[in-house]
PDB file of C-alpha atoms in Angstrom:
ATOM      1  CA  UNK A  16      23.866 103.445 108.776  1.00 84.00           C
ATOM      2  CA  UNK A  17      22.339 103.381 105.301  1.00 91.00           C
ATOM      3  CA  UNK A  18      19.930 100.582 105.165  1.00 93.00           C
ATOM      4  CA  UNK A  19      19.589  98.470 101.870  1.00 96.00           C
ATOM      5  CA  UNK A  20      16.594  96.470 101.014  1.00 97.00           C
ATOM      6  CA  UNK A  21      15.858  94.268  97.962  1.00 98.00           C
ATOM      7  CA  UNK A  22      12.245  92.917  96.135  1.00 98.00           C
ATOM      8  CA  UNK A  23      10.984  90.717  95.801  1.00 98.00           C
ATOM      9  CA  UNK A  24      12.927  88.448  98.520  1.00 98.00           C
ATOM     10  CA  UNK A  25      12.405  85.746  96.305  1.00 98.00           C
ATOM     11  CA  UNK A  26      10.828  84.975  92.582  1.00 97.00           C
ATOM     12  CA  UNK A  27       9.465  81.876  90.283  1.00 97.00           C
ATOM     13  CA  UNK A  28      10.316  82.416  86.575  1.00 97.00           C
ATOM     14  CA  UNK A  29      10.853  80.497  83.418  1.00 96.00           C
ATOM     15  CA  UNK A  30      13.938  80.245  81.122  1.00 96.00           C
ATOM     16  CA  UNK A  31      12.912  83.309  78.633  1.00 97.00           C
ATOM     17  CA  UNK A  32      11.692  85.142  81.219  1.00 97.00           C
ATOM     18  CA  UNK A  33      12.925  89.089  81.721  1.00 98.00           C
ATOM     19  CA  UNK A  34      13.549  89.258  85.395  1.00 98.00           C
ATOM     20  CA  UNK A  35      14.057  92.670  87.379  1.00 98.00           C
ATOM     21  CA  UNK A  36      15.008  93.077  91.008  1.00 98.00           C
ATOM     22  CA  UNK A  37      14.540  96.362  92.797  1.00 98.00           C
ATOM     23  CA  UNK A  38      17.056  97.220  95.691  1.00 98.00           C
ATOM     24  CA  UNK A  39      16.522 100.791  97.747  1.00 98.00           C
ATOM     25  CA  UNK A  40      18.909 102.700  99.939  1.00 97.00           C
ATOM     26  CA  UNK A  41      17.517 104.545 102.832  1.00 96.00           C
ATOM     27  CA  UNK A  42      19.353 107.338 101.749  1.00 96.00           C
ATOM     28  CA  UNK A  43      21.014 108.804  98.519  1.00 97.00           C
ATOM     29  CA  UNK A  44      23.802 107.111  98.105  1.00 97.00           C
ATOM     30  CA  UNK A  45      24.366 108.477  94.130  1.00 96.00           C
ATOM     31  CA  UNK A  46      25.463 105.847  91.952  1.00 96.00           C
ATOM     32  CA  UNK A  47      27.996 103.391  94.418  1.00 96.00           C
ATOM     33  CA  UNK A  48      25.603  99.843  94.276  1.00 97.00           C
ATOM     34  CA  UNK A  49      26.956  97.208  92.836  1.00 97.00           C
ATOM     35  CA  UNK A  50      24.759  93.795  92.234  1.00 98.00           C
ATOM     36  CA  UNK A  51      26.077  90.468  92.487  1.00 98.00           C
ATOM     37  CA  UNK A  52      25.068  86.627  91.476  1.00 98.00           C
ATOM     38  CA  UNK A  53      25.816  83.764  94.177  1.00 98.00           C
ATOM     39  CA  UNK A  54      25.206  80.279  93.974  1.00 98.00           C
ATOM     40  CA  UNK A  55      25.379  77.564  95.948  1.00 96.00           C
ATOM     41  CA  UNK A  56      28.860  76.754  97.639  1.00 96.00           C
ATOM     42  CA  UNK A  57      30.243  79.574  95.521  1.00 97.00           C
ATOM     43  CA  UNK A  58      31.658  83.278  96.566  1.00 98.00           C
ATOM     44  CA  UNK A  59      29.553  86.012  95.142  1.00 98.00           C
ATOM     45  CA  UNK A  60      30.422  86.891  91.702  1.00 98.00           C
ATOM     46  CA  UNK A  61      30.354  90.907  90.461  1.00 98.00           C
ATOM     47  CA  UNK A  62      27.914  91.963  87.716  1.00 98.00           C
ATOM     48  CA  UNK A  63      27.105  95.129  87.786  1.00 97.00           C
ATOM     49  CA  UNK A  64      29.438  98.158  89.036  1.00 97.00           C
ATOM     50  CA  UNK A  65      28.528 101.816  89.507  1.00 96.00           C
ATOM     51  CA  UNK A  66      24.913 100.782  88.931  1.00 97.00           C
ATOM     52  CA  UNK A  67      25.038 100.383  85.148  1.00 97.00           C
ATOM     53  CA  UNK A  68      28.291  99.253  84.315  1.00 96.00           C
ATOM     54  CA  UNK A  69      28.727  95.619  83.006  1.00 97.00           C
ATOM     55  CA  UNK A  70      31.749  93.590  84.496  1.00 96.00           C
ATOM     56  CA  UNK A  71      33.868  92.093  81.984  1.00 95.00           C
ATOM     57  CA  UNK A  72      32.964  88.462  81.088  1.00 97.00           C
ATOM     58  CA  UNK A  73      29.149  89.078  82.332  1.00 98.00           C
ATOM     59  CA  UNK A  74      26.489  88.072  79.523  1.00 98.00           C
ATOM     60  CA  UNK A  75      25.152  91.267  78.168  1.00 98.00           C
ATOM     61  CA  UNK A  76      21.268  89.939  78.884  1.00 98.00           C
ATOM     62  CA  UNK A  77      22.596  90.991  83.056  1.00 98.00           C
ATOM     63  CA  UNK A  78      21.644  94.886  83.054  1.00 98.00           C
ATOM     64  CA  UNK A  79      21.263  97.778  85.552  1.00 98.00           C
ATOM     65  CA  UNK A  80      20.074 100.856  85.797  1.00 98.00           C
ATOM     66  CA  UNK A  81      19.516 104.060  89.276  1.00 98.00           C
ATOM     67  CA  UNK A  82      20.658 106.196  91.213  1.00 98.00           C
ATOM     68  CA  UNK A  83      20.009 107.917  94.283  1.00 98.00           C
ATOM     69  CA  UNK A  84      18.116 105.622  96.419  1.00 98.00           C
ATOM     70  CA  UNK A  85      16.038 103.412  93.718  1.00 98.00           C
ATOM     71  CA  UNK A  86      18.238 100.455  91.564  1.00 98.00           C
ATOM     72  CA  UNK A  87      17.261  97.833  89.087  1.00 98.00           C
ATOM     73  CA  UNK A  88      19.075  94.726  87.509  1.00 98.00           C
ATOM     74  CA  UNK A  89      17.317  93.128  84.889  1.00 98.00           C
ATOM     75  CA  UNK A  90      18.058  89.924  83.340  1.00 98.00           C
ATOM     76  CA  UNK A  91      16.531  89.804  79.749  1.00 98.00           C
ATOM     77  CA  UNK A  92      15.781  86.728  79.329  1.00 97.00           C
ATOM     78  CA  UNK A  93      16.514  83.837  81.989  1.00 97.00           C
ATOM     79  CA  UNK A  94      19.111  81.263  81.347  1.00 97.00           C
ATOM     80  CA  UNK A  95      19.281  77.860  83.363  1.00 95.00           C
ATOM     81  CA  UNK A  96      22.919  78.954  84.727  1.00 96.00           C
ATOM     82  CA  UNK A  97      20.873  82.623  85.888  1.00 97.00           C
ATOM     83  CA  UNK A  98      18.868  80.603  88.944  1.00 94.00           C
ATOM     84  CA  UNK A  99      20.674  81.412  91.675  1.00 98.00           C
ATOM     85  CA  UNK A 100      20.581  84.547  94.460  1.00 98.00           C
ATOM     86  CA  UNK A 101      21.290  88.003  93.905  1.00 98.00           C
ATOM     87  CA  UNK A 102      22.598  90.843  96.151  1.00 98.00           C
ATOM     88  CA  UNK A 103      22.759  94.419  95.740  1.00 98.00           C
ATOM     89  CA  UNK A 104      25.820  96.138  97.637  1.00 97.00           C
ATOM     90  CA  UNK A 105      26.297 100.192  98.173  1.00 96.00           C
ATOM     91  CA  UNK A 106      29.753 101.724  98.375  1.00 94.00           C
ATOM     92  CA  UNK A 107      29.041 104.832  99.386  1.00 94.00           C
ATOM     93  CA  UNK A 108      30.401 104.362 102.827  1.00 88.00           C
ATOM     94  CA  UNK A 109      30.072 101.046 103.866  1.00 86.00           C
ATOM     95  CA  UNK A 110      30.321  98.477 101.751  1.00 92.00           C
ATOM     96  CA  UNK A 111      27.024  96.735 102.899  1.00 93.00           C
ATOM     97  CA  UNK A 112      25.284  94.094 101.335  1.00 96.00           C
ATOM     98  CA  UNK A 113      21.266  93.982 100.460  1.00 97.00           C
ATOM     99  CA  UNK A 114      19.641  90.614 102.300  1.00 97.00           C
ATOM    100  CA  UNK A 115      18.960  89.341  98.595  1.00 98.00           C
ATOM    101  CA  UNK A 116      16.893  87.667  96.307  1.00 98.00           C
ATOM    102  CA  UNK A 117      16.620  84.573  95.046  1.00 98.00           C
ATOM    103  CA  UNK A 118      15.363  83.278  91.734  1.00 98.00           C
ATOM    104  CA  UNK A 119      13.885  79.477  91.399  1.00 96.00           C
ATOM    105  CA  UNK A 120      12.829  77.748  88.476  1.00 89.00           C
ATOM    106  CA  UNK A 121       9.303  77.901  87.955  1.00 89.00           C
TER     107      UNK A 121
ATOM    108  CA  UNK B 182      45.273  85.256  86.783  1.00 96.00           C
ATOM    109  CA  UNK B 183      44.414  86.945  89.887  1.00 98.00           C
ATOM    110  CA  UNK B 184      43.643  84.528  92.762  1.00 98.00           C
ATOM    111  CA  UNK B 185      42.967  84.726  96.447  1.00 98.00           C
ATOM    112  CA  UNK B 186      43.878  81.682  98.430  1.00 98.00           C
ATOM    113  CA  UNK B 187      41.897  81.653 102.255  1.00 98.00           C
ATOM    114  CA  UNK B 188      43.580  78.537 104.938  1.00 98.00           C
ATOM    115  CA  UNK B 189      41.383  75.728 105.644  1.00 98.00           C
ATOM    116  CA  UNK B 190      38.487  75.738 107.833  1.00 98.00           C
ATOM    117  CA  UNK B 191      38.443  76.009 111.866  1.00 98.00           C
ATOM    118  CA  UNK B 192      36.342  74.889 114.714  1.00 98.00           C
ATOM    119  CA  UNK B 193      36.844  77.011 117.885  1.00 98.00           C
ATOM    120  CA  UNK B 194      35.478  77.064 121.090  1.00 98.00           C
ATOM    121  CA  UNK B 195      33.402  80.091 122.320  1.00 98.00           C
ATOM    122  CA  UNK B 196      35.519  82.555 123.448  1.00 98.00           C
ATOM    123  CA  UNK B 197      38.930  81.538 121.582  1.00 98.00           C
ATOM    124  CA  UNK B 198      40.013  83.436 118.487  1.00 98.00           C
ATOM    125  CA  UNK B 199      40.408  82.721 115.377  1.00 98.00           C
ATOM    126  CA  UNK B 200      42.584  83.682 112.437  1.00 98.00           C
ATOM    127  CA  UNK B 201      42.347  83.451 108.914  1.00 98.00           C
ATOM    128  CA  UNK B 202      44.559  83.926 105.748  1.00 98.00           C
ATOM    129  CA  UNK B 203      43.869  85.009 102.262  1.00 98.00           C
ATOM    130  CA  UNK B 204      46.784  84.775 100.042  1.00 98.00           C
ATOM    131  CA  UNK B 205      47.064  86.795  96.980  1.00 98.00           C
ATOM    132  CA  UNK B 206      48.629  86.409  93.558  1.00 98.00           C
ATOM    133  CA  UNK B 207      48.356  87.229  89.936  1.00 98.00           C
ATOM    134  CA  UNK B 208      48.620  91.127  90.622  1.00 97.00           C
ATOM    135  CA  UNK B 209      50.473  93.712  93.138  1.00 97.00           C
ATOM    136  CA  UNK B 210      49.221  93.292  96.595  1.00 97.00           C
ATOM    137  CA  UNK B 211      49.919  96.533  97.265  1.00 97.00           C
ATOM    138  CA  UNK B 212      47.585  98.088  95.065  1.00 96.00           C
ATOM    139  CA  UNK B 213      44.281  97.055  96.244  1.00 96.00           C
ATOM    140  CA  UNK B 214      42.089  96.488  99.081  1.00 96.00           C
ATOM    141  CA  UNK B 215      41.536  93.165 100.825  1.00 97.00           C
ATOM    142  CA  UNK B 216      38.111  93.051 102.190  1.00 97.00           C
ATOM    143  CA  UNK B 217      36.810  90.752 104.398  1.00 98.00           C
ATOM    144  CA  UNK B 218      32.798  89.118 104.305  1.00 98.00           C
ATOM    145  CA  UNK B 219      31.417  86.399 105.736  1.00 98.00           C
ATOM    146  CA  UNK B 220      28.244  84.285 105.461  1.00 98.00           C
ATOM    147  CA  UNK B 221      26.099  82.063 107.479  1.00 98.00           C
ATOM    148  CA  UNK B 222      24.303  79.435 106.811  1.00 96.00           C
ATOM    149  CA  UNK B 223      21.493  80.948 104.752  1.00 94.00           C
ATOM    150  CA  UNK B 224      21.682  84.399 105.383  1.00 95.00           C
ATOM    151  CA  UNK B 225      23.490  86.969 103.496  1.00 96.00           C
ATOM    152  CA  UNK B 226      26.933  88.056 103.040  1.00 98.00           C
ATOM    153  CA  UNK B 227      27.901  90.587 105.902  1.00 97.00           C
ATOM    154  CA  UNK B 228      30.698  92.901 105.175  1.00 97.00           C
ATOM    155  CA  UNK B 229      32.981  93.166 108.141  1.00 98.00           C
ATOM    156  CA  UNK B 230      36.140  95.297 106.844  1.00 97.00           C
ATOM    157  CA  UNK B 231      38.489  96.505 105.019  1.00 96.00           C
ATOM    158  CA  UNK B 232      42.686  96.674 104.890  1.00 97.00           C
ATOM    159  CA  UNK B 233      44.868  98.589 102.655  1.00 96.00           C
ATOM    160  CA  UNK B 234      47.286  96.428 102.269  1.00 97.00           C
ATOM    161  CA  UNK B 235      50.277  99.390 101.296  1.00 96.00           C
ATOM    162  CA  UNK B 236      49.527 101.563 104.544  1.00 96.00           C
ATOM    163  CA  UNK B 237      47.904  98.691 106.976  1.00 97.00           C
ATOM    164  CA  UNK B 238      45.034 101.179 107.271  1.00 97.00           C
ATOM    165  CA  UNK B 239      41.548  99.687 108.374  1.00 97.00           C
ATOM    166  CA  UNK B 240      38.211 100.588 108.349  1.00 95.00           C
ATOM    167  CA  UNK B 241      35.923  98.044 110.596  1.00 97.00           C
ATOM    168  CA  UNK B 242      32.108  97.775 110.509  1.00 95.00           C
ATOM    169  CA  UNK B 243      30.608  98.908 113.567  1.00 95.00           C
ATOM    170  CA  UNK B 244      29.212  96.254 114.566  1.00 96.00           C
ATOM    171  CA  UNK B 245      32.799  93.882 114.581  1.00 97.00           C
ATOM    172  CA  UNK B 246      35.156  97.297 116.514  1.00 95.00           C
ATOM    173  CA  UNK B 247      36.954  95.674 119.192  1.00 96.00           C
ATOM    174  CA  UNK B 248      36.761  92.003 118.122  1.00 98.00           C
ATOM    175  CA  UNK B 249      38.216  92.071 115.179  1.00 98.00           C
ATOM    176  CA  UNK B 250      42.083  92.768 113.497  1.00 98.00           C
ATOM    177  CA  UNK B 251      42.380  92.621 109.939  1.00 98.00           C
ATOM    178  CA  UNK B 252      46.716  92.673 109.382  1.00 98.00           C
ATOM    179  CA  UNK B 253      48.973  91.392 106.351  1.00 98.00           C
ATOM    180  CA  UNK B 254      52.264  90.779 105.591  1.00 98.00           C
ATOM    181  CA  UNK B 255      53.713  92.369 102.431  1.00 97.00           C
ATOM    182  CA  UNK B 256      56.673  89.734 102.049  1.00 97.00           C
ATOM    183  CA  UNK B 257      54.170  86.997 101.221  1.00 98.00           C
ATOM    184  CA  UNK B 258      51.147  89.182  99.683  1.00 98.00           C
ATOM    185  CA  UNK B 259      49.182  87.613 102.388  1.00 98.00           C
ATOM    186  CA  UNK B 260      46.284  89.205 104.155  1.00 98.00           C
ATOM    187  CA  UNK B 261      44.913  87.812 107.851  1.00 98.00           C
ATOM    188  CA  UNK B 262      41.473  88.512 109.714  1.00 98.00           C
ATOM    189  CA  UNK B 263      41.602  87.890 113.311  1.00 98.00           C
ATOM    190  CA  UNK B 264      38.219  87.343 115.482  1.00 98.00           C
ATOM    191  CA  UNK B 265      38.523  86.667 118.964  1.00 98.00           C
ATOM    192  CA  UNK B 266      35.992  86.242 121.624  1.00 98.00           C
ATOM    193  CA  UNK B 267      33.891  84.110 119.068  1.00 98.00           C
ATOM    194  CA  UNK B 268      30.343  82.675 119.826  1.00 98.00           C
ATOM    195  CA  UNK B 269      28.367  80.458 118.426  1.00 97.00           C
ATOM    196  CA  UNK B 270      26.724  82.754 116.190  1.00 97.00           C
ATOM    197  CA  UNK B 271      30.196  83.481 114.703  1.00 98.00           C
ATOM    198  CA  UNK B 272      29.662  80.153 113.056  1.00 98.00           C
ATOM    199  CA  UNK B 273      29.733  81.450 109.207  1.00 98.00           C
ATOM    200  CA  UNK B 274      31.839  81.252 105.458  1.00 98.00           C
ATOM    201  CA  UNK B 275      34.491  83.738 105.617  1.00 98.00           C
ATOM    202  CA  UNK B 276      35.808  85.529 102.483  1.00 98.00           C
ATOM    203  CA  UNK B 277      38.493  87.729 101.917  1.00 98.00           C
ATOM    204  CA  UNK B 278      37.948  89.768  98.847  1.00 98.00           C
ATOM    205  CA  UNK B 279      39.815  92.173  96.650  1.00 98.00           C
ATOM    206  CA  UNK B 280      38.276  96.070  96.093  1.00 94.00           C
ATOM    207  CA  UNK B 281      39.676  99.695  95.017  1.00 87.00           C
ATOM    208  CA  UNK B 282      40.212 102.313  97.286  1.00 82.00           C
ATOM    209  CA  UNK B 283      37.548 104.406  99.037  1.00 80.00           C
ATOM    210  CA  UNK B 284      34.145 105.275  97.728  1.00 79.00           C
ATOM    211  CA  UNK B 285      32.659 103.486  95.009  1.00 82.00           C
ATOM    212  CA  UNK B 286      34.746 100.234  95.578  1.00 92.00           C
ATOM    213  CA  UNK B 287      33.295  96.747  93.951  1.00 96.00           C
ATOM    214  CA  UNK B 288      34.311  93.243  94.650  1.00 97.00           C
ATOM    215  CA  UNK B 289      35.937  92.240  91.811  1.00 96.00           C
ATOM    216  CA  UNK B 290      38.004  89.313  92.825  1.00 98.00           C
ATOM    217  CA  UNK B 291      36.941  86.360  95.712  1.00 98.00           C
ATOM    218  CA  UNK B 292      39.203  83.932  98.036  1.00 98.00           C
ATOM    219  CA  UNK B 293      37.099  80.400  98.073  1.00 98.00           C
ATOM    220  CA  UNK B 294      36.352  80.758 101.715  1.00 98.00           C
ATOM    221  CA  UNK B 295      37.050  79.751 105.197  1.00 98.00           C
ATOM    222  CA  UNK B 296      34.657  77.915 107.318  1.00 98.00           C
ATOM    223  CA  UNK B 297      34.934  78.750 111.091  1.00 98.00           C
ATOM    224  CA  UNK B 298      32.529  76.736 113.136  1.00 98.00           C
ATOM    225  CA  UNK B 299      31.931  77.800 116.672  1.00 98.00           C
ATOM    226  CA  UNK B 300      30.278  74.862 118.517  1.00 96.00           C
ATOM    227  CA  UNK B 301      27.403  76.308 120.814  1.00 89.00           C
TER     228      UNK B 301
END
């Protein structure tokens, strides 16, 4: 099985703040990662298909960028509503989810 | 508007089954996957399957084969996950939630989740 991983497991940052997240496959798996924003209480919500591409509705601060086994998503500059925990998710065969990270309010 | 609607949570005892629904409206059943996730307290989501909904074709995580049946019934747009043997460490948020077909599939749509508690 292709084993995800995300980093920091956990970050401190201020509203303003650009915030990145690195996830890595233990394989290639091309461009099939997805990232998504969950808080509290609340289902996962999709960001970021394919890697780069931004899900309609998302604020255009929520970016991402990879491929092969290396990802980003980068958040420009923090809003209040952005603290919450984020999970990376390849589709290249299963549909695995990355053990996340979460991102407080400094 | 697309919406999943999961039933109401469960407690079980270890080594029942369980069975939950995710109901589906605002688009054509038939056209998408219903995947199913769930989450424990404080860990991450765990992706246990996937149904296509037009076939009945299934694709199970590894890890679930043998305990788990993921079924649906067309007439009602309605999509069910059955667990049986449960144990305590079953205890988790499930979710049913809508994909594409095959590679490169993305969550796009969520039920609000179904809490099955397994007492230990």
């Amino acid at each position: 099985d292709i084993q995800m991983t995300q980093s920091p497991s956990s970050l401190s940052a201020s509203v303003g703040d650009r915030v990145t997240i690195t996830c890595r496959a233990s394989q290639s798996i091309s461009t099939y990662l997805n990232w998504y924003q969950q808080k509290p209480g609340k289902a996962p919500k999709l960001l970021i298909y394919a890697a780069s591409s931004l899900q309609s509705g998302v604020p255009s601060r929520f970016s991402g960028s990879g491929s092969g086994t290396e990802f980003t998503l980068t958040i420009s500059s923090l809003q209040p509503e952005d603290f919450a925990t984020y999970y990376c998710q390849q589709s290249y065969n299963t549909r695995a989810f990355g053990p996340g990270t979460k991102v407080e309010i400094k | 508007q697309v919406q999943l609607v999961q039933s109401g949570a469960e407690v079980k005892k270890p080594g029942a089954s369980v069975k939950v629904s995710c109901q589906s409206s605002g688009y054509t059943f038939t056209n998408y996957d219903i995947n199913w996730v769930r989450q424990a307290t404080g860990q991450g989501p765990e992706w246990m399957g996937w149904m296509n909904p037009n076939s009945g074709a299934t694709g199970y995580s590894q890890k679930f084969q043998g305990r788990v049946t993921m079924t649906r019934s067309t007439s009602i747009s309605t999509a069910y996950l059955e667990l049986s043997d449960l144990r305590s460490d079953d205890t988790a948020v499930y979710y049913c939630a809508r994909s594409g077909f095959g590679m490169g599939v993305n969550f796009d749509y969520w039920g609000q989740g179904t809490l099955v508690t397994v007492p230990s």
